[in-house]
The first five atom37 places (N, CA, C, CB, O) and aatype in JSON, in Angstrom:
{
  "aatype": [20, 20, 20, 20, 20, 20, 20, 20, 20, 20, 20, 20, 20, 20, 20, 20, 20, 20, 20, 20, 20, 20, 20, 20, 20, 20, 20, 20, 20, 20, 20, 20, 20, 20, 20, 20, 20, 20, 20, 20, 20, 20, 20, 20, 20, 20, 20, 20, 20, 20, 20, 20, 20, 20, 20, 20, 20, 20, 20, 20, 20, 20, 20, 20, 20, 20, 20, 20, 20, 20, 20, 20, 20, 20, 20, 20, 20, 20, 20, 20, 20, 20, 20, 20, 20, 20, 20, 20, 20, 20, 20, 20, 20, 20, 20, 20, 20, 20, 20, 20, 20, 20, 20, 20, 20, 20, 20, 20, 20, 20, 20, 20, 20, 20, 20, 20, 20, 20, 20, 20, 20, 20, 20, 20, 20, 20, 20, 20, 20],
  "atom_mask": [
    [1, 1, 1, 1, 1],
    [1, 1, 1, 1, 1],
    [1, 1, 1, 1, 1],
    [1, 1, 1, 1, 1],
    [1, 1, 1, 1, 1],
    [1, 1, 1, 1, 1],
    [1, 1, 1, 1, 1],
    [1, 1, 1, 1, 1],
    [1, 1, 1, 1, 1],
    [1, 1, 1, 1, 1],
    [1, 1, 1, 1, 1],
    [1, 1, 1, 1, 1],
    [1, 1, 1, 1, 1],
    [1, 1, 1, 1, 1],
    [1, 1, 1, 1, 1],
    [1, 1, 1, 1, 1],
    [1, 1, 1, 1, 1],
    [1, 1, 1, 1, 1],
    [1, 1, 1, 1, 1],
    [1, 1, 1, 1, 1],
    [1, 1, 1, 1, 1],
    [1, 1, 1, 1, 1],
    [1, 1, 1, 1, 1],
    [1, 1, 1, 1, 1],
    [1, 1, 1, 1, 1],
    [1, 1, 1, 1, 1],
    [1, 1, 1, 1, 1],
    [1, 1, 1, 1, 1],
    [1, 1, 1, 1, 1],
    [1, 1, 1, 1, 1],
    [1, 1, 1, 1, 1],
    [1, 1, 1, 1, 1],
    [1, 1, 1, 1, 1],
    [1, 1, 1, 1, 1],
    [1, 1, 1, 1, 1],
    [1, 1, 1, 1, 1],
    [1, 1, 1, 1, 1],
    [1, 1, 1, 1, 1],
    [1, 1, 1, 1, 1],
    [1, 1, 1, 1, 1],
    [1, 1, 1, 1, 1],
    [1, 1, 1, 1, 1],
    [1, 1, 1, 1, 1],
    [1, 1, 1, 1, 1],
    [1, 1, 1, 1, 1],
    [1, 1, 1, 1, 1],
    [1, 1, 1, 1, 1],
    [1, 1, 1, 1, 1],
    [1, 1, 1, 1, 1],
    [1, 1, 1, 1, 1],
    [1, 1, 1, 1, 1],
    [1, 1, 1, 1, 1],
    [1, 1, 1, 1, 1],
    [1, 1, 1, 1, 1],
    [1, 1, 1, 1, 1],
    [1, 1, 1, 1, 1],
    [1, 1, 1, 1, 1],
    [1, 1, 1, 1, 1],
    [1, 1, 1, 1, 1],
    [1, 1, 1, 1, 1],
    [1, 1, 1, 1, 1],
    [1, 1, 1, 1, 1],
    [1, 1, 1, 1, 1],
    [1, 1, 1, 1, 1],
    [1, 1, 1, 1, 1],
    [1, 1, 1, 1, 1],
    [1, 1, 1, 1, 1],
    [1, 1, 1, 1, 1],
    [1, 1, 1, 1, 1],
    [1, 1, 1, 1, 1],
    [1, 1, 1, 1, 1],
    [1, 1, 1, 1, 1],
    [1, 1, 1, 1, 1],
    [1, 1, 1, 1, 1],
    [1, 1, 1, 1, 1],
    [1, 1, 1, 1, 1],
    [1, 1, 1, 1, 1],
    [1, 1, 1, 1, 1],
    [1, 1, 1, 1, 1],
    [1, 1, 1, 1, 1],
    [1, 1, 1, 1, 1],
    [1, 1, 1, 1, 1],
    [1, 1, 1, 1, 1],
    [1, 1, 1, 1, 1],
    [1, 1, 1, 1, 1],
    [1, 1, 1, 1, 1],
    [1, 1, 1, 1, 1],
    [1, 1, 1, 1, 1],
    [1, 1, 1, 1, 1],
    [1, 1, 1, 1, 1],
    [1, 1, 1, 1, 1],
    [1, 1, 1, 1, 1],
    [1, 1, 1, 1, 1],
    [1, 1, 1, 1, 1],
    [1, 1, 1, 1, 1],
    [1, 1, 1, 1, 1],
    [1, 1, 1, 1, 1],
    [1, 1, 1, 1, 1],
    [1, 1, 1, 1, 1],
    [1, 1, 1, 1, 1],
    [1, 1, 1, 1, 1],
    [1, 1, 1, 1, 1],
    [1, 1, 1, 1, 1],
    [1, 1, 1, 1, 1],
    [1, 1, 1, 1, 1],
    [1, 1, 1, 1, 1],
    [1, 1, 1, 1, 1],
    [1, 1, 1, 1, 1],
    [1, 1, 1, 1, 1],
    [1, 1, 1, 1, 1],
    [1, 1, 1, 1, 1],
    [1, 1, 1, 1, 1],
    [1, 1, 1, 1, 1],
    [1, 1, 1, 1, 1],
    [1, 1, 1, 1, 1],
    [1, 1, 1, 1, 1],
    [1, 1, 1, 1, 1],
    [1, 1, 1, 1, 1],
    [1, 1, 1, 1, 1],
    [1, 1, 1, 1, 1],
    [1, 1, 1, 1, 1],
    [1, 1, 1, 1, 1],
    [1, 1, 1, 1, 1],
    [1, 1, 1, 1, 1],
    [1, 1, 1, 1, 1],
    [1, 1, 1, 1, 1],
    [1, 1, 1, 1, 1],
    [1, 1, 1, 1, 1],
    [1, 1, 1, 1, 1]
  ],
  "atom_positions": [
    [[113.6, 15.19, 66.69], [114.55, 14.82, 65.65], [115.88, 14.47, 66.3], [114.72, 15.95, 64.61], [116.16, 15.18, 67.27]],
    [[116.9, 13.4, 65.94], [117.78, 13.05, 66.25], [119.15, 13.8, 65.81], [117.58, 11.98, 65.99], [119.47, 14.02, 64.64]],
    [[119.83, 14.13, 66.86], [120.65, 14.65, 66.21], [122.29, 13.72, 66.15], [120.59, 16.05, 66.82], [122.33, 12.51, 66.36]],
    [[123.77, 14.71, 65.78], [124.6, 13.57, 65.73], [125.26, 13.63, 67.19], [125.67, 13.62, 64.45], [126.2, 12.88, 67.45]],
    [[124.73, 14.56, 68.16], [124.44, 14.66, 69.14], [124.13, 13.39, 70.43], [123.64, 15.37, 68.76], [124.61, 13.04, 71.51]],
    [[122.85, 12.93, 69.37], [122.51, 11.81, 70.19], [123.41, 10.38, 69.9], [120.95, 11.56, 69.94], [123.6, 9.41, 70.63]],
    [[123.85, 10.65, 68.63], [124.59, 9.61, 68.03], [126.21, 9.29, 69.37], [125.06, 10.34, 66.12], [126.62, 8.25, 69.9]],
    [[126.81, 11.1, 69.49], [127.39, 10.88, 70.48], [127.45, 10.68, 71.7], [127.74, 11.24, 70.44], [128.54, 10.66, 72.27]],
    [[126.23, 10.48, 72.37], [125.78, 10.3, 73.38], [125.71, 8.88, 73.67], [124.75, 10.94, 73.43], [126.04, 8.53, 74.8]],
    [[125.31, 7.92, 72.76], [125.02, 6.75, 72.51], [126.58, 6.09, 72.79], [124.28, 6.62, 71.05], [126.98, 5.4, 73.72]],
    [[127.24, 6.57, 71.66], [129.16, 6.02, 71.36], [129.33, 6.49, 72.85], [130.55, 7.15, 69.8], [129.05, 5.47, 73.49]],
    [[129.54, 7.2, 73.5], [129.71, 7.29, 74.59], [129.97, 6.28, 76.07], [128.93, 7.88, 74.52], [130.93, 6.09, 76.82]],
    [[128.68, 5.81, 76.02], [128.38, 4.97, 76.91], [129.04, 3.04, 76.29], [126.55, 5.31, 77.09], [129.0, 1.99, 76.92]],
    [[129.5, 3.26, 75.09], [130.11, 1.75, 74.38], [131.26, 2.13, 74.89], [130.13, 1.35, 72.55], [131.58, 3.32, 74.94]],
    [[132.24, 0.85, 75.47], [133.78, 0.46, 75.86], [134.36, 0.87, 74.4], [134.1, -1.42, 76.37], [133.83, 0.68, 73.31]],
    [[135.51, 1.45, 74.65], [136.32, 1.59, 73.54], [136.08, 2.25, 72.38], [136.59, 0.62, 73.2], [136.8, 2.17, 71.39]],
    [[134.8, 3.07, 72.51], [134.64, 3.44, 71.73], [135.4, 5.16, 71.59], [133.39, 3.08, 71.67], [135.84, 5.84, 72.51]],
    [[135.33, 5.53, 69.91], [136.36, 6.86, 69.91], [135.54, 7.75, 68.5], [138.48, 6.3, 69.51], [135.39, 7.1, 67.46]],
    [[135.27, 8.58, 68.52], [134.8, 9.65, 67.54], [135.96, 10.23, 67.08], [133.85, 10.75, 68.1], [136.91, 10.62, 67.76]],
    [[135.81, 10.25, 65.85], [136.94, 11.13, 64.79], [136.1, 11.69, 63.38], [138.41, 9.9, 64.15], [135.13, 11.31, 62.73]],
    [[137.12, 12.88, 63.3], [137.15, 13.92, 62.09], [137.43, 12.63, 60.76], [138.73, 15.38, 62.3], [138.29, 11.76, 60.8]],
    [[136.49, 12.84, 59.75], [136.74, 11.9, 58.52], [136.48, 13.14, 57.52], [135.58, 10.38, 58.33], [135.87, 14.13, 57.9]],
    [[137.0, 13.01, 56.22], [136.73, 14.06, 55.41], [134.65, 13.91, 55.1], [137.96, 13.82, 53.81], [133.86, 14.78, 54.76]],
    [[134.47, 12.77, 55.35], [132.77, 12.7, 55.03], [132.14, 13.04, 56.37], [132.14, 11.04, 54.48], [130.93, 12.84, 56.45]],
    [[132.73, 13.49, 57.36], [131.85, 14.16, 58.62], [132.48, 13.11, 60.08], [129.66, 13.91, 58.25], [133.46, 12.37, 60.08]],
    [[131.56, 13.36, 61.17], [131.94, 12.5, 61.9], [131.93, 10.98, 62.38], [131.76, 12.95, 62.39], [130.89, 10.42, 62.02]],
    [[132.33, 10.6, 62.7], [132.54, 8.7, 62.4], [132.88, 8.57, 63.89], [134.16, 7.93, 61.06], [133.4, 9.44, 64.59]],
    [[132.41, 7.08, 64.31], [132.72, 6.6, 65.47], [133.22, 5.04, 65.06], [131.46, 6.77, 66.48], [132.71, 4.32, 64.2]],
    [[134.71, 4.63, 66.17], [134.95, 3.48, 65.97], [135.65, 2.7, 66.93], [135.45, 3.47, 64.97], [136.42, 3.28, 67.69]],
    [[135.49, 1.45, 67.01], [135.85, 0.57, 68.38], [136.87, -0.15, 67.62], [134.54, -0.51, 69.2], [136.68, -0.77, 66.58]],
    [[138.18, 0.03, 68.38], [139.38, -1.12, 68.38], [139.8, -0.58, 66.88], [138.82, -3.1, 68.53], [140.31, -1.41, 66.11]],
    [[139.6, 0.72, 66.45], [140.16, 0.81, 65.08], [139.0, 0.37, 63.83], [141.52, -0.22, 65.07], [139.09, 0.78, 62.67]],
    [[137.97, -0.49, 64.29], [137.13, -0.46, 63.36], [135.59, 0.36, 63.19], [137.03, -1.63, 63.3], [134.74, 0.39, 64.08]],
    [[135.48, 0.91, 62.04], [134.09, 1.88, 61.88], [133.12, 1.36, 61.99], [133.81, 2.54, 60.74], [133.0, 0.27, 61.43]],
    [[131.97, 1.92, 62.78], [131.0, 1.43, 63.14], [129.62, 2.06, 62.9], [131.25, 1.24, 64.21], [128.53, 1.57, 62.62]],
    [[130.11, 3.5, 63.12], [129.03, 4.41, 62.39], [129.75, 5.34, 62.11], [127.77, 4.91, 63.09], [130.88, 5.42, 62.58]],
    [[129.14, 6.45, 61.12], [129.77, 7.42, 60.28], [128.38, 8.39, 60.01], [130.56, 6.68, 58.81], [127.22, 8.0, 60.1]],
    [[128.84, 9.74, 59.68], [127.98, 10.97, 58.74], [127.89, 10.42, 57.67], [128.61, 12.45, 58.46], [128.88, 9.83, 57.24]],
    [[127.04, 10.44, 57.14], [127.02, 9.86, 55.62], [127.29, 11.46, 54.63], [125.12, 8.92, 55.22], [126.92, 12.61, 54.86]],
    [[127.95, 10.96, 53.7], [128.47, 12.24, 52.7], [127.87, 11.83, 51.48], [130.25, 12.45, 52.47], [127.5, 10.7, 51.16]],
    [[127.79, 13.15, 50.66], [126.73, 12.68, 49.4], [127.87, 12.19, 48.3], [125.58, 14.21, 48.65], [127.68, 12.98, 47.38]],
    [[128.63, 11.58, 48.01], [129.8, 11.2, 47.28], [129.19, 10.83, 45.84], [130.64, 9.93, 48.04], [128.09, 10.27, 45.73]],
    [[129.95, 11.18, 44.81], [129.02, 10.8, 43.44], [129.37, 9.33, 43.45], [129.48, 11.66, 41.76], [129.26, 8.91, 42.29]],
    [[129.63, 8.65, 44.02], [129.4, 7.46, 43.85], [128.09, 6.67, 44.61], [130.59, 6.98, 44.15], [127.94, 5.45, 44.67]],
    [[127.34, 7.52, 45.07], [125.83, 7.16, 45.73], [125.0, 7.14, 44.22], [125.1, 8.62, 47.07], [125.14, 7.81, 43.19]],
    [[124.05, 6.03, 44.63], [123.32, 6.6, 43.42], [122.29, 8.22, 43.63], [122.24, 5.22, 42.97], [121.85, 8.59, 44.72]],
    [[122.11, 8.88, 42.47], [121.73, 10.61, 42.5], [120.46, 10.94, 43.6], [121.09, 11.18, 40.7], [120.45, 11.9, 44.37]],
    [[119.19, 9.72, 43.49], [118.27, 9.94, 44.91], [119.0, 9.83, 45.79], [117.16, 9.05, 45.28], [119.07, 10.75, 46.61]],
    [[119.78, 8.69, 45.91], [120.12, 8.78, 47.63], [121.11, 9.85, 47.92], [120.82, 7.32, 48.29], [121.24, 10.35, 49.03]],
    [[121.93, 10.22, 46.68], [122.84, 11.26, 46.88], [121.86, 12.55, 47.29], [123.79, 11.48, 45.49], [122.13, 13.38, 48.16]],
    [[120.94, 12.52, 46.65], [119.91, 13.81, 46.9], [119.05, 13.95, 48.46], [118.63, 13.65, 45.63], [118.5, 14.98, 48.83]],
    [[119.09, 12.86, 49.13], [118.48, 12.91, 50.33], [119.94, 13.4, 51.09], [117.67, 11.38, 50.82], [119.93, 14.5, 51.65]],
    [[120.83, 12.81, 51.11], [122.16, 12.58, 52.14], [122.63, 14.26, 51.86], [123.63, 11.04, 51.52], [123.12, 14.77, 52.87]],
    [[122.57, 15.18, 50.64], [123.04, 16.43, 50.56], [121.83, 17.39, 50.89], [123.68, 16.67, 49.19], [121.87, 18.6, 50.67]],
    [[120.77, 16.74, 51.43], [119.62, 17.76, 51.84], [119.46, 17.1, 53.51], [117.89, 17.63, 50.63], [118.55, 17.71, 54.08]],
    [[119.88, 16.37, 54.12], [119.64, 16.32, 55.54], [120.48, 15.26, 56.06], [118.18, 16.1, 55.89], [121.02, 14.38, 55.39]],
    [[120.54, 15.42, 57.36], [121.01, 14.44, 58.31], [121.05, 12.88, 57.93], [120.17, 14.62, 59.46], [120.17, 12.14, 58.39]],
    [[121.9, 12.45, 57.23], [122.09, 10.94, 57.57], [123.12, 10.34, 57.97], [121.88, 10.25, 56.7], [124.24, 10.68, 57.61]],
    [[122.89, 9.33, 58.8], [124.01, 8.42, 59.36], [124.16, 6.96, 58.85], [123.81, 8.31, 60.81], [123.12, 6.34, 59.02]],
    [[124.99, 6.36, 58.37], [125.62, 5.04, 58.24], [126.07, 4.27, 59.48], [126.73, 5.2, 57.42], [126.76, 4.84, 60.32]],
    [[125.58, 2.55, 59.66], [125.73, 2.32, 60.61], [126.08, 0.65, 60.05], [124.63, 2.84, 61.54], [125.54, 0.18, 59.05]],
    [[127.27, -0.24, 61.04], [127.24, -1.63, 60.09], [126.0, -2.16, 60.66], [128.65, -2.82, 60.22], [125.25, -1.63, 61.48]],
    [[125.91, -3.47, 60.02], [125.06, -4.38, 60.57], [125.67, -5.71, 60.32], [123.69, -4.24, 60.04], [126.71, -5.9, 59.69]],
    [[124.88, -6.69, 60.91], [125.69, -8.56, 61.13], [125.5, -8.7, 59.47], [124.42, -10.32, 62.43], [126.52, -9.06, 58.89]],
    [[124.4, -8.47, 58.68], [124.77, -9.08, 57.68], [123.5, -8.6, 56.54], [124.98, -10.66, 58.08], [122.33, -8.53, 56.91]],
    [[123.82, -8.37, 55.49], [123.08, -7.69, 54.32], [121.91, -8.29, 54.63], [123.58, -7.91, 52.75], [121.33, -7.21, 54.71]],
    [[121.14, -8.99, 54.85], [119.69, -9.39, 55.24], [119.47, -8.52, 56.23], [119.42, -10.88, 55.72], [118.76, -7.62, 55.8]],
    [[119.77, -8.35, 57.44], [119.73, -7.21, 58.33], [119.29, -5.76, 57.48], [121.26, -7.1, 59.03], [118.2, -5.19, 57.58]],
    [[120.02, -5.49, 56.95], [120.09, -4.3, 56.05], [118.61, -4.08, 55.45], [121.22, -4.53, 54.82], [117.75, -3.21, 55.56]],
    [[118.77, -5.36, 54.73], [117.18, -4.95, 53.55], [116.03, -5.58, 54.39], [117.12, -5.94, 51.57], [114.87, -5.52, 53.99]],
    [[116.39, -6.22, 55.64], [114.75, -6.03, 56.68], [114.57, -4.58, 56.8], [114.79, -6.71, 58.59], [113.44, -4.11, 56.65]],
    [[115.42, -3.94, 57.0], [115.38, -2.69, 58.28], [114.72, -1.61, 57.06], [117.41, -2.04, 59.21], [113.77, -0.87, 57.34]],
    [[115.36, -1.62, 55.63], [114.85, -1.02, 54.67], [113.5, -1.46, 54.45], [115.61, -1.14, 53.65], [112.72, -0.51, 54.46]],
    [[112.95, -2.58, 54.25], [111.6, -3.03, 53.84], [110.58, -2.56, 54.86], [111.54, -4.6, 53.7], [109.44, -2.3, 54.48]],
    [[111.03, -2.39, 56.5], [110.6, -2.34, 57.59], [109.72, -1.25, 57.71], [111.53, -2.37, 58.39], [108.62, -1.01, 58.2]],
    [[111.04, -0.37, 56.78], [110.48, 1.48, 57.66], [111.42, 2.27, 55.91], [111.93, 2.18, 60.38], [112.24, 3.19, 56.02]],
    [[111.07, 1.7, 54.64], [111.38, 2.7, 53.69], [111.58, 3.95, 54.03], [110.55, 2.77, 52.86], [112.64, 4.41, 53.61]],
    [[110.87, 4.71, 54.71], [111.02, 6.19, 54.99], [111.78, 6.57, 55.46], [110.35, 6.74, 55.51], [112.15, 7.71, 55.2]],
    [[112.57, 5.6, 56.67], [113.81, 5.95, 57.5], [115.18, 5.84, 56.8], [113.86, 5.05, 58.71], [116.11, 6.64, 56.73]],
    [[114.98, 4.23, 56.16], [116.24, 3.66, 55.83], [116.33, 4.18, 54.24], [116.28, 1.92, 56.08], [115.33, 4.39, 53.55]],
    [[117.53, 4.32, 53.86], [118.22, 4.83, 52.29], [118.25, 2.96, 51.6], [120.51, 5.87, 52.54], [118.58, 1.96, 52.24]],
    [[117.97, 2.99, 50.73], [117.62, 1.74, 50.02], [119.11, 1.15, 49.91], [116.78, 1.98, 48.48], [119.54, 0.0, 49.94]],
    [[119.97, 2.89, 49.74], [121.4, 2.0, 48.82], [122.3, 3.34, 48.92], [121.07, 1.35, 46.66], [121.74, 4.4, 48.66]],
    [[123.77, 3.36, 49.3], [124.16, 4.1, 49.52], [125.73, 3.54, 48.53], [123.89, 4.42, 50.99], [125.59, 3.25, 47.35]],
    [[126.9, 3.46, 49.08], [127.65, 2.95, 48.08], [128.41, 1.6, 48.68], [128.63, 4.1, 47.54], [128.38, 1.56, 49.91]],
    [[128.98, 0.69, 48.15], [129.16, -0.43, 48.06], [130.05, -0.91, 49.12], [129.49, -0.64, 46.9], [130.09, -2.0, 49.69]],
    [[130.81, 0.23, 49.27], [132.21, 0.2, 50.35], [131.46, -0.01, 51.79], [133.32, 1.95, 50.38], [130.42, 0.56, 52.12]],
    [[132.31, -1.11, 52.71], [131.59, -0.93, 54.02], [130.79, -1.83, 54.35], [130.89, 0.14, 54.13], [130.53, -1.82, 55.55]],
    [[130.1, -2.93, 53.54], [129.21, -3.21, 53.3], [129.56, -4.76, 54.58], [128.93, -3.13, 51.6], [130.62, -5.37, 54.39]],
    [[128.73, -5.18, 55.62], [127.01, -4.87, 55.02], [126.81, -3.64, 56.12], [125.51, -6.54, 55.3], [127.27, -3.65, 57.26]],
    [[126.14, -2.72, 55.61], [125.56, -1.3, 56.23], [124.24, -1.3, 56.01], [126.12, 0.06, 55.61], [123.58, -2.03, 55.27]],
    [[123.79, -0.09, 56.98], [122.31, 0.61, 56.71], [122.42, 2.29, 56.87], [121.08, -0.02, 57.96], [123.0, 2.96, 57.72]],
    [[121.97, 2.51, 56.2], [121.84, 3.97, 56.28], [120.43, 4.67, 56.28], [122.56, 4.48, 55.18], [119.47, 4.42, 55.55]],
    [[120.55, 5.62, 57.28], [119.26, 5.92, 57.65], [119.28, 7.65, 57.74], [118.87, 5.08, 59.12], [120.31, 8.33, 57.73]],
    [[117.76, 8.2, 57.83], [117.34, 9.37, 57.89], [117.37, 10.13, 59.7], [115.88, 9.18, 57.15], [116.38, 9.9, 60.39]],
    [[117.97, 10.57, 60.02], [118.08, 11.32, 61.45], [116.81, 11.81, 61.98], [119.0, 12.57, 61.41], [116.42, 11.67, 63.14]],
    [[116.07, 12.54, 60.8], [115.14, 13.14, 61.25], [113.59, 12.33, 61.52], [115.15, 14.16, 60.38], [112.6, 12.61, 62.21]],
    [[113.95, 11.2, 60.61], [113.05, 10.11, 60.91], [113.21, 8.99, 61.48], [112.63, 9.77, 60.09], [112.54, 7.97, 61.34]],
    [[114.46, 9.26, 62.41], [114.43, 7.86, 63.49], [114.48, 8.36, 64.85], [115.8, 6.73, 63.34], [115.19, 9.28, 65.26]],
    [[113.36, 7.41, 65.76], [113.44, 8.07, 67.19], [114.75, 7.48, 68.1], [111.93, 7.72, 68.04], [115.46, 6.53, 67.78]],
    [[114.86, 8.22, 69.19], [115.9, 8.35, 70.16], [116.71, 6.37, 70.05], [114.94, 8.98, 72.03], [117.73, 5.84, 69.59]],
    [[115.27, 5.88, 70.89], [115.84, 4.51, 71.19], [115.83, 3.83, 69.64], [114.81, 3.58, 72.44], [116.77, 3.18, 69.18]],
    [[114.91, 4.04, 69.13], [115.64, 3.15, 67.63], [117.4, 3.27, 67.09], [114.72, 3.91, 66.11], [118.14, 2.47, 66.52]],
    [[117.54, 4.4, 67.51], [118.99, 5.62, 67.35], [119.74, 4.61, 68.14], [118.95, 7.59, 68.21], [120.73, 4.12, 67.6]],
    [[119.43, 4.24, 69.25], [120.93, 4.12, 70.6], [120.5, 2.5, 70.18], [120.73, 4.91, 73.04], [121.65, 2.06, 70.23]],
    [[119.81, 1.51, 69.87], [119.64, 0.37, 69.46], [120.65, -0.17, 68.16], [118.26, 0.38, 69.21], [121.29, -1.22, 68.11]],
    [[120.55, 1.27, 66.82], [121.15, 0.82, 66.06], [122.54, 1.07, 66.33], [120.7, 1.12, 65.03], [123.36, 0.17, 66.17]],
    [[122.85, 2.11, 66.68], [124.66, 2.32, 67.27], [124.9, 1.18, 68.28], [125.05, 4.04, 68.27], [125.89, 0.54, 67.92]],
    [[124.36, 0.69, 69.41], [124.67, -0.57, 69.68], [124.99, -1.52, 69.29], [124.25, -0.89, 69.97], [125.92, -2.22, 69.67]],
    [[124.04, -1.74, 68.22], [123.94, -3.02, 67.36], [125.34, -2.9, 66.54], [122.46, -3.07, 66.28], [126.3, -3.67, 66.51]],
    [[125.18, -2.01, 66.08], [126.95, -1.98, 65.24], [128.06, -1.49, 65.99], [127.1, -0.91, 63.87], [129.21, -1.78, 65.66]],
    [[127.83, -0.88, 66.83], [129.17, -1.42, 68.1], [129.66, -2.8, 67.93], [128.59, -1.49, 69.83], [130.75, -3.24, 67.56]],
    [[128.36, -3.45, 68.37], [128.35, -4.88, 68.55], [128.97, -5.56, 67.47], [127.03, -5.38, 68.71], [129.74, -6.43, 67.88]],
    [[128.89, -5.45, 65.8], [129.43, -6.06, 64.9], [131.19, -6.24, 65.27], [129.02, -5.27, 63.63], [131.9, -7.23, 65.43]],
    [[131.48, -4.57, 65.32], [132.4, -4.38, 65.18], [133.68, -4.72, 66.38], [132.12, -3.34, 64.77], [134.87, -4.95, 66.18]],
    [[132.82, -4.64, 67.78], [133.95, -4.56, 69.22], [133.9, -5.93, 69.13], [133.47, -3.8, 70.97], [133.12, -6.75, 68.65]],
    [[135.43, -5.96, 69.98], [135.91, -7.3, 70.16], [134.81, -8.48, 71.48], [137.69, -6.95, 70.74], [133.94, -8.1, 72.26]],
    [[135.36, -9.96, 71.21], [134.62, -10.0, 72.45], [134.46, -9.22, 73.6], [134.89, -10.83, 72.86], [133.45, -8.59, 73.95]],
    [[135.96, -9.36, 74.38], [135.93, -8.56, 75.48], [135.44, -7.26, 75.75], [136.88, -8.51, 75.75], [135.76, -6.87, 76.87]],
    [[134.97, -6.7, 75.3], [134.43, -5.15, 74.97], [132.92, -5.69, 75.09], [134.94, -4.3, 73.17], [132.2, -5.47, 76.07]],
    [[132.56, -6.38, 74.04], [130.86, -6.38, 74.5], [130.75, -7.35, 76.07], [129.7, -7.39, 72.95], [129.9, -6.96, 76.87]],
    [[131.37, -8.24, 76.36], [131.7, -8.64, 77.62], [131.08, -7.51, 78.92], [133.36, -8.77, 77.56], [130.19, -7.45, 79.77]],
    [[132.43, -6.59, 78.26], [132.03, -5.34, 79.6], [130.47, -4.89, 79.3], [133.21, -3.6, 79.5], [129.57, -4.96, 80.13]],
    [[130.36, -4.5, 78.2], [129.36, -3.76, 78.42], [127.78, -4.56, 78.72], [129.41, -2.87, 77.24], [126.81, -4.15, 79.36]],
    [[127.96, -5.74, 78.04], [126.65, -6.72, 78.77], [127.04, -7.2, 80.71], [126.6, -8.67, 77.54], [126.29, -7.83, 81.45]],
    [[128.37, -6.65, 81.06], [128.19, -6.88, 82.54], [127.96, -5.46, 83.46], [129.55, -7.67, 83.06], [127.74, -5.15, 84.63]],
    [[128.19, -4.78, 82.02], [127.53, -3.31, 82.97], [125.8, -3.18, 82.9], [128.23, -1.56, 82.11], [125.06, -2.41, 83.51]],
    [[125.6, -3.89, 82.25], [123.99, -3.93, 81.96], [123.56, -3.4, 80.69], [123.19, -3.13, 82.98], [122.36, -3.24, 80.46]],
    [[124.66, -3.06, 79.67], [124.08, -2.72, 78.25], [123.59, -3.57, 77.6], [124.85, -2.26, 77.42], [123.14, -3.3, 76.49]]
  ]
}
């Protein structure tokens, strides 16, 4: 099972990247912009997804663009939250306990990637990321 552990392990190894205290848990972000986050059960989720996110591990992560989103949902239903709340958007939100390691450090990449400037993914595709 993944923890937010691995999540920081992942932010880690991204340029510029920085973890911070949010009142909805912990969040990671490059150049000032959010990239991934704890997901919090906020009544503005709808009540299932609020009901998964207040019974286990989930993380919010961006993606390039709402099609992204509802592949990754259609892909693997079990992992991904159908719908979380509107803000942020386009996002995916997913189950911790049902995503493995490298699917994990793929999707925090990937939304690194939305979010870091050129020069930032620069470095890190010349370090070999």
């Amino acid at each position: 099972m993944a923890t937010l552990d691995d999540v920081r392990h992942v932010a880690a190894g991204l340029p510029g990247s920085e973890e911070r205290s949010t009142t909805g848990g912990a969040a990671w972000f490059v150049r000032g912009k959010l990239y991934a986050w704890e997901c919090h059960p906020w009544p503005s989720i709808p009540a299932d997804m609020r009901e998964i996110i207040a019974a286990e591990l989930v993380v919010g992560v961006k993606v390039a663009d709402r099609m992204d989103a509802l592949a990754l949902v259609e892909m693997a239903p079990d992992v991904f939250l159908r719908s979380t709340t509107g803000w942020g958007e386009p996002k995916v939100a997913f189950r911790m306990a049902a995503i493995d390691e490298d699917h994990l450090g793929e999707l925090v990449t990937e939304a690194w990637r939305v979010q870091a400037p050129k020069y930032l993914r620069l470095r890190l595709d010349e370090a070999g990321g």
